[in-house]
């Protein structure tokens, strides 16, 4: 006998118990029809490989800027009107090439005047010699006086001094004439001229007119700063900082420009400063880079890769095999029973297209390198063995 009481289904205002039962059955059908992502098939296929071992050098990378090995602001040593310019703006000029010429005529006249003054001084010295000889002969015959000999000898000494003064003035005049030609002190790239011919330029003072700038291009310096922690990390840092240039080890570095993917520009670390900046806690390093094609200009930014260790053995795996679990990095491995075993790892730098694993793996581990999205911890998988290969240098 069915007991009367509270109905099994609430009908609501407009529903019925049959409608509610139908909705419940539909929900069960929907759950059963969910895609296989919620229910993984048994032993999904994955590709596994053992970590590759190779010699790896640890590197640190810094941002820096290229600087000219030599740089000079061209100024005249003498004043005058600029007569000509001997280069095209922005061109490469050779050492001792004439870049600017000042009107030579006033300086040529000064040389001629100095040469004439020298000849006059030499003539006065010859006359003083003759007078001294005559006075000494007269004094030897008791005709002349000793006072006359002393006077003529002093005149000769003064004449010698006048000749020396005239010779010095002639050298100065010739130097001033030579300074009318402003030559390139080294081979490099010249800036745009700052003064056009016909202008009066001031030279020989701290306020001398700047005519242009010349910078050397090949080789070129790359300067960067490193922290105290990185400096102490490198075991040869002290020898580099304190040794002479001949004793410094040849530390090879690689440099890349901001639009490049590889460190394709080789260089040699040649200098580390002798003290840290107390404000920033950094020290300056400098590398010498060959620039035969003159593609790199001073002021260009780049990144330098400096070795921070000796070559050592390291394990390498593809980047795709590493997954992130919040702050941790995890690699999925397959054990002898075909089960997925996650292992936390400490990844390092890239080496020839593969990621260095500093901690967490052994050479015998079978790492899932493809199909890791189908692997679940503790789940069985069908492991297909593959081989990891190194990429290009």
XYZ file of C-alpha atoms in Angstrom:
393
model
C 0.000 0.000 0.000
C 1.397 3.373 -1.029
C 1.510 5.776 1.865
C 0.166 9.212 1.273
C 2.382 12.141 2.006
C 4.958 14.525 0.398
C 5.331 13.940 -3.372
C 8.650 12.591 -4.647
C 9.014 15.426 -7.220
C 8.086 19.055 -6.870
C 6.011 20.294 -9.744
C 6.550 23.992 -9.151
C 4.107 26.453 -10.492
C 4.000 25.208 -14.079
C 6.026 21.938 -14.124
C 5.302 18.277 -13.598
C 7.207 15.334 -12.087
C 7.681 13.868 -15.552
C 9.440 17.044 -16.842
C 11.877 17.062 -13.910
C 12.725 13.388 -14.433
C 13.374 14.041 -18.123
C 15.817 16.879 -17.307
C 17.720 14.634 -14.906
C 18.060 11.865 -17.470
C 19.277 14.379 -20.061
C 22.008 15.528 -17.648
C 23.252 11.952 -17.251
C 23.317 11.483 -21.019
C 25.308 14.739 -21.432
C 27.955 13.668 -18.908
C 28.339 10.287 -20.586
C 28.845 12.006 -23.937
C 31.777 14.201 -22.771
C 34.876 14.064 -25.065
C 37.752 11.720 -24.306
C 39.855 14.592 -22.853
C 38.218 14.010 -19.495
C 38.763 10.260 -19.728
C 42.155 9.511 -21.236
C 42.464 6.269 -23.191
C 44.714 3.644 -21.610
C 48.468 3.819 -22.439
C 48.493 6.789 -24.846
C 51.517 6.878 -27.200
C 54.400 9.233 -26.385
C 57.959 9.707 -27.628
C 60.772 9.374 -25.098
C 64.507 9.988 -25.324
C 67.441 9.842 -22.977
C 69.142 13.185 -22.174
C 72.021 14.008 -24.474
C 75.442 14.671 -22.909
C 77.795 17.281 -24.299
C 80.575 19.675 -23.255
C 78.959 22.959 -22.226
C 80.379 26.289 -21.133
C 78.241 28.452 -18.882
C 77.734 32.009 -20.125
C 76.401 35.266 -18.786
C 74.919 37.855 -21.114
C 75.138 41.630 -20.676
C 73.811 44.611 -22.565
C 76.380 47.176 -23.634
C 77.343 49.636 -26.310
C 80.030 49.887 -28.955
C 82.631 52.604 -28.500
C 85.384 53.817 -30.807
C 88.897 52.715 -29.940
C 90.088 56.197 -30.951
C 88.009 59.362 -31.149
C 89.128 62.918 -31.755
C 87.437 66.264 -32.269
C 89.331 67.966 -35.083
C 90.460 71.521 -34.286
C 92.965 73.841 -35.916
C 96.185 74.863 -34.145
C 96.314 78.196 -35.966
C 93.686 80.779 -36.838
C 92.782 81.745 -40.354
C 90.276 81.451 -43.151
C 89.294 77.915 -44.121
C 90.429 77.369 -47.696
C 89.271 73.837 -48.605
C 87.833 70.552 -47.314
C 89.438 67.316 -48.480
C 86.785 64.666 -47.795
C 83.159 63.700 -48.337
C 80.925 63.879 -45.278
C 80.706 60.505 -43.533
C 83.437 58.856 -45.599
C 86.347 56.654 -44.522
C 89.591 58.635 -44.420
C 93.139 57.317 -44.210
C 95.827 58.214 -41.719
C 97.634 61.503 -42.610
C 95.017 62.401 -45.239
C 94.516 66.159 -45.517
C 91.032 66.957 -44.213
C 91.024 70.765 -43.948
C 93.327 73.430 -45.351
C 93.623 76.964 -43.957
C 94.730 79.828 -46.213
C 98.518 79.336 -46.334
C 99.579 82.723 -47.695
C 99.976 84.609 -44.381
C 101.957 81.737 -42.927
C 104.190 81.417 -45.993
C 104.970 85.132 -45.640
C 105.800 84.561 -41.962
C 108.227 81.785 -42.943
C 109.920 84.075 -45.480
C 110.239 86.806 -42.855
C 111.719 84.367 -40.351
C 114.209 83.079 -42.935
C 115.303 86.634 -43.666
C 115.661 87.380 -39.953
C 117.851 84.302 -39.571
C 120.114 85.384 -42.400
C 120.426 88.812 -40.815
C 121.341 87.272 -37.484
C 123.969 85.066 -39.117
C 125.498 88.096 -40.861
C 125.676 89.930 -37.526
C 127.434 86.920 -36.010
C 130.037 86.877 -38.812
C 130.726 90.572 -38.267
C 131.091 89.986 -34.518
C 133.625 87.200 -35.204
C 135.699 89.497 -37.465
C 135.688 92.279 -34.889
C 136.780 89.870 -32.144
C 139.653 88.551 -34.275
C 140.815 92.090 -35.086
C 140.624 93.176 -31.441
C 142.636 90.133 -30.309
C 145.353 90.840 -32.919
C 145.651 94.455 -31.891
C 145.801 93.519 -28.240
C 148.590 91.009 -28.963
C 150.694 93.858 -30.500
C 149.873 96.141 -27.579
C 147.949 98.396 -29.899
C 144.423 97.510 -28.772
C 143.069 97.321 -25.260
C 141.793 94.388 -23.234
C 138.495 96.200 -22.791
C 137.987 96.206 -26.556
C 138.557 92.444 -26.716
C 136.006 91.880 -23.965
C 133.471 94.093 -25.693
C 133.781 92.315 -29.062
C 133.629 88.879 -27.386
C 130.346 89.865 -25.690
C 129.039 91.126 -29.020
C 129.791 87.734 -30.589
C 127.969 85.946 -27.774
C 124.938 88.159 -28.312
C 125.116 87.493 -32.063
C 125.108 83.723 -31.395
C 121.997 84.191 -29.265
C 120.321 86.224 -31.992
C 120.958 83.396 -34.462
C 119.430 80.864 -32.051
C 116.372 83.092 -31.587
C 115.970 83.502 -35.353
C 116.257 79.728 -35.863
C 113.568 79.104 -33.240
C 111.278 81.684 -34.833
C 111.808 80.044 -38.209
C 110.887 76.635 -36.782
C 107.748 78.161 -35.245
C 106.781 79.784 -38.527
C 107.292 76.514 -40.389
C 105.200 74.674 -37.799
C 102.404 77.228 -38.171
C 102.572 76.725 -41.932
C 102.374 72.959 -41.431
C 99.410 73.406 -39.089
C 97.405 75.007 -41.893
C 96.812 71.412 -43.048
C 94.633 69.458 -40.614
C 95.397 65.783 -41.251
C 93.716 62.612 -40.045
C 95.637 61.279 -37.007
C 94.390 57.736 -37.761
C 92.250 55.818 -40.221
C 88.561 56.110 -39.441
C 85.198 57.518 -40.373
C 84.750 61.268 -40.493
C 81.595 63.098 -39.482
C 79.965 65.870 -41.462
C 82.074 69.011 -41.673
C 81.075 71.600 -39.114
C 82.545 74.584 -41.019
C 82.413 75.452 -44.705
C 85.290 77.006 -46.672
C 85.500 80.772 -46.405
C 84.785 80.948 -42.703
C 87.284 82.340 -40.235
C 88.220 79.686 -37.725
C 89.917 80.147 -34.394
C 92.767 77.822 -33.481
C 95.378 77.232 -30.836
C 93.145 77.871 -27.803
C 90.656 76.020 -25.647
C 87.945 77.838 -27.606
C 89.271 76.616 -30.960
C 86.661 75.957 -33.629
C 85.518 72.326 -33.879
C 85.775 71.269 -37.513
C 84.454 67.698 -37.250
C 84.804 64.386 -35.436
C 86.878 61.380 -36.461
C 86.345 57.907 -34.974
C 88.148 54.659 -35.636
C 85.941 51.830 -36.926
C 88.097 48.705 -37.187
C 88.642 47.339 -34.613
C 85.973 48.650 -32.255
C 85.354 48.386 -28.510
C 82.277 46.944 -26.805
C 81.806 48.218 -23.248
C 79.455 46.725 -20.646
C 79.025 46.563 -16.880
C 78.791 43.485 -14.669
C 77.689 43.009 -11.082
C 79.926 42.032 -8.206
C 78.257 38.603 -7.998
C 79.031 37.820 -11.637
C 82.560 39.168 -11.298
C 83.284 36.886 -8.335
C 81.617 33.983 -10.136
C 84.270 34.013 -12.819
C 87.463 32.415 -11.437
C 89.863 34.287 -13.686
C 88.426 37.722 -13.045
C 91.134 38.834 -10.629
C 93.901 37.819 -13.016
C 92.253 39.819 -15.774
C 91.822 42.874 -13.572
C 95.304 42.958 -12.072
C 97.539 41.404 -14.721
C 99.371 43.349 -17.397
C 98.107 43.325 -20.958
C 100.662 40.652 -21.876
C 99.557 38.425 -18.969
C 95.801 38.735 -19.499
C 94.208 35.475 -20.679
C 92.523 35.585 -24.064
C 88.869 35.360 -23.058
C 86.766 34.951 -26.184
C 83.304 36.499 -26.189
C 80.443 36.660 -28.655
C 78.376 39.735 -29.454
C 75.069 40.140 -31.232
C 73.237 43.236 -32.348
C 69.688 43.968 -31.281
C 68.247 42.615 -34.564
C 70.286 39.385 -34.530
C 69.511 36.006 -32.998
C 73.036 34.620 -32.609
C 76.280 35.940 -31.149
C 77.911 36.129 -34.548
C 80.500 38.836 -33.858
C 83.575 37.372 -32.094
C 85.675 39.449 -29.739
C 88.293 39.233 -27.013
C 87.821 40.547 -23.484
C 90.826 42.819 -23.049
C 90.058 45.032 -20.071
C 88.252 45.029 -16.734
C 88.289 48.202 -14.654
C 90.283 48.419 -11.423
C 87.394 49.324 -9.123
C 83.635 48.986 -8.703
C 81.312 51.943 -9.005
C 80.161 52.546 -5.403
C 76.834 53.957 -6.601
C 75.758 51.079 -8.840
C 77.907 48.245 -7.497
C 79.076 47.382 -11.006
C 82.412 47.205 -12.783
C 83.153 48.024 -16.425
C 84.442 45.462 -18.900
C 85.619 46.008 -22.458
C 86.000 43.684 -25.421
C 87.864 44.277 -28.674
C 85.864 43.340 -31.780
C 87.026 43.153 -35.385
C 84.858 45.216 -37.750
C 86.362 44.763 -41.218
C 83.168 45.609 -43.100
C 82.549 48.750 -41.012
C 78.956 47.675 -40.321
C 79.093 48.487 -36.611
C 79.291 52.130 -35.608
C 80.112 53.639 -32.209
C 77.006 54.075 -30.086
C 75.226 50.942 -31.337
C 73.758 48.782 -28.574
C 74.262 45.030 -28.405
C 74.515 42.030 -26.089
C 77.727 40.258 -25.182
C 78.032 36.634 -24.065
C 80.910 36.104 -21.638
C 82.022 32.618 -20.501
C 81.464 32.110 -16.774
C 82.959 28.630 -16.386
C 85.260 26.114 -17.959
C 83.763 23.533 -20.328
C 82.003 20.763 -18.407
C 79.701 17.803 -19.102
C 75.987 18.604 -19.032
C 72.680 16.904 -19.850
C 70.552 18.396 -22.611
C 66.879 17.996 -23.525
C 64.496 19.855 -25.858
C 62.752 22.889 -24.440
C 59.396 21.320 -25.329
C 59.933 18.598 -22.734
C 59.918 21.089 -19.851
C 56.565 22.139 -18.391
C 55.835 24.764 -15.770
C 54.033 24.080 -12.508
C 53.706 27.515 -10.947
C 57.270 28.345 -9.849
C 58.641 24.863 -10.581
C 59.897 23.320 -13.803
C 58.962 19.679 -14.341
C 59.992 16.993 -16.812
C 57.809 13.933 -17.396
C 59.737 10.645 -17.485
C 58.732 7.024 -18.062
C 59.967 4.364 -15.627
C 60.730 0.694 -16.300
C 57.076 -0.248 -15.793
C 55.868 2.241 -18.397
C 54.442 4.651 -15.827
C 54.757 8.430 -16.018
C 56.983 9.869 -13.285
C 57.289 13.675 -12.972
C 60.689 15.057 -11.942
C 61.393 18.638 -10.849
C 64.408 20.051 -12.698
C 66.601 23.143 -12.671
C 67.015 24.255 -16.304
C 69.999 26.230 -17.462
C 70.988 27.994 -20.662
C 70.391 26.984 -24.273
C 73.167 25.065 -25.976
C 72.944 24.371 -29.698
C 69.163 24.361 -29.627
C 68.786 22.228 -26.488
C 68.191 23.202 -22.868
C 70.814 22.418 -20.243
C 69.426 20.636 -17.165
C 71.549 21.521 -14.154
C 69.676 19.350 -11.617
C 66.939 16.738 -11.515
C 67.828 14.276 -14.294
C 70.268 11.439 -14.910
C 71.626 10.121 -18.184
C 69.431 6.985 -17.850
C 66.113 8.799 -17.495
C 63.636 8.377 -20.332
C 62.229 11.852 -20.908
C 58.947 12.409 -22.730
C 59.889 14.757 -25.575
C 56.655 14.525 -27.608
C 53.096 13.906 -26.458
C 53.729 15.304 -22.994
C 50.207 16.756 -23.014
C 48.842 13.199 -23.002
C 50.944 12.095 -20.027
C 49.524 12.042 -16.497
C 51.564 11.225 -13.373
C 51.211 7.514 -12.533
C 49.494 6.711 -15.820
C 50.749 4.010 -18.165
C 51.946 5.116 -21.608
C 53.224 3.481 -24.774
C 56.793 4.806 -25.077
C 58.449 5.065 -28.486
C 62.229 5.583 -28.273
C 63.708 8.492 -30.266
C 67.112 10.194 -30.329
C 67.933 13.801 -29.422
C 70.250 15.655 -31.815
C 72.267 18.823 -31.310
C 71.554 21.849 -33.439
C 74.050 24.048 -35.264
C 76.573 26.155 -33.375
